[in-house]
Coordinates of C-alpha atoms in Angstrom, one line a residue:
X199 CA -12.2 -22.8 -6.4
X200 CA -12.2 -20.0 -3.9
X201 CA -13.6 -16.7 -4.9
X202 CA -10.4 -14.9 -4.2
X203 CA -8.3 -17.2 -6.4
X204 CA -10.9 -16.8 -9.2
X205 CA -10.8 -13.1 -8.8
X206 CA -7.0 -13.0 -8.8
X207 CA -6.9 -15.1 -12.0
X208 CA -9.5 -12.9 -13.7
X209 CA -7.5 -9.8 -12.8
X210 CA -4.2 -11.4 -13.9
X211 CA -5.4 -13.0 -17.1
X212 CA -8.1 -10.7 -18.4
X213 CA -7.8 -7.1 -17.1
X214 CA -6.8 -5.5 -13.8
X215 CA -9.7 -4.9 -11.5
X216 CA -12.2 -7.2 -13.2
X217 CA -11.7 -9.8 -10.5
X218 CA -13.0 -7.4 -8.0
X219 CA -16.4 -7.6 -9.7
X220 CA -16.5 -11.3 -8.9
X221 CA -15.9 -10.3 -5.2
X222 CA -18.7 -7.7 -5.6
X223 CA -16.3 -4.9 -4.9
X224 CA -17.0 -2.8 -8.1
X225 CA -15.9 0.5 -6.6
X226 CA -12.6 -0.9 -5.5
X227 CA -12.2 -2.6 -8.9
X228 CA -12.6 0.8 -10.6
X229 CA -9.5 2.0 -8.8
X230 CA -7.6 -0.5 -10.8
X231 CA -9.7 -0.5 -14.0
X232 CA -9.7 3.2 -14.8
X233 CA -6.0 4.1 -14.5
X234 CA -5.0 0.9 -16.3
X235 CA -7.5 1.6 -19.1
X236 CA -6.3 5.2 -19.5
X237 CA -2.6 4.1 -19.5
X238 CA -3.3 1.3 -22.0
X239 CA -5.2 3.6 -24.2
X240 CA -2.4 6.1 -24.2
X241 CA 0.1 3.4 -25.1
X242 CA -2.1 2.0 -27.8
X243 CA -2.6 5.5 -29.3
X244 CA 1.1 6.3 -29.3
X245 CA 1.9 2.9 -30.9
X246 CA -0.8 3.4 -33.6
X247 CA 0.4 6.9 -34.4
X248 CA 3.9 5.7 -34.8
X249 CA 2.8 2.7 -37.0
X250 CA 0.8 5.0 -39.2
X251 CA 3.7 7.4 -39.6
X252 CA 6.0 4.5 -40.6
X253 CA 3.5 3.0 -43.0
X254 CA 3.0 6.4 -44.6
X255 CA 6.8 6.9 -45.0
X256 CA 7.2 3.4 -46.5
X257 CA 4.3 4.0 -49.0
X258 CA 5.7 7.3 -50.0
X259 CA 9.2 5.8 -50.6
X260 CA 10.8 8.0 -48.0
X261 CA 11.6 4.9 -45.9
X262 CA 12.8 1.7 -47.7
X263 CA 11.1 -1.6 -46.8
X264 CA 14.2 -2.8 -44.9
X265 CA 13.6 -4.3 -41.4
X266 CA 16.8 -2.8 -39.9
X267 CA 16.0 0.7 -41.2
X268 CA 12.4 0.4 -39.8
X269 CA 13.7 -0.7 -36.4
X270 CA 16.1 2.3 -36.5
X271 CA 13.2 4.6 -37.4
X272 CA 11.2 3.3 -34.5
X273 CA 14.1 3.9 -32.1
X274 CA 14.6 7.4 -33.4
X275 CA 10.9 8.3 -33.1
X276 CA 11.3 9.2 -29.5
X277 CA 8.4 7.1 -28.1
X278 CA 10.6 6.0 -25.2
X279 CA 9.9 9.1 -23.2
X280 CA 8.8 9.7 -19.6
X281 CA 5.1 9.8 -20.5
X282 CA 5.1 6.3 -22.2
X283 CA 7.3 5.0 -19.4
X284 CA 4.9 6.3 -16.8
X285 CA 1.9 4.8 -18.7
X286 CA 3.7 1.4 -18.8
X287 CA 4.5 1.6 -15.1
X288 CA 0.8 2.4 -14.3
X289 CA -0.3 -0.6 -16.2
X290 CA 2.1 -2.9 -14.4
X291 CA 1.3 -1.5 -11.0
X292 CA -2.4 -1.8 -11.6
X293 CA -2.1 -5.4 -12.9
X294 CA 0.1 -6.6 -10.0
X295 CA -1.8 -4.5 -7.4
X296 CA -5.2 -5.8 -8.5
X297 CA -4.1 -9.4 -8.3
X298 CA -2.6 -8.9 -4.8
X299 CA -5.6 -6.9 -3.6
X300 CA -8.0 -9.6 -4.9
X301 CA -6.1 -12.2 -2.9
X302 CA -6.0 -10.0 0.1
X303 CA -9.7 -9.3 0.0
X304 CA -10.5 -13.0 -0.3
X305 CA -8.5 -13.8 2.8
X306 CA -10.2 -11.1 4.9
X307 CA -13.7 -11.9 3.9

């Protein structure tokens, strides 16, 4: 298997930018790893805070254990805002960009 294909698969299936380490392009890989890691961390933190809030409301009896009401509570939480949308976009762009860049680097080696 060609190194560029292996790098693209690692970037696509594991984490963006990790395939660049296979190609010995660590600095270039960090251009994909760092923003994707920060954006994924923000999304994870936002999700965990919302989940903790909902669990606390369920345990206190404020929110009944009804799936439809829980879904409604999630939608009303306001997590669909420009910051989370931007973080999701950064993740997607880094993922796709790292795969395409790994393939491009392999062809121009």
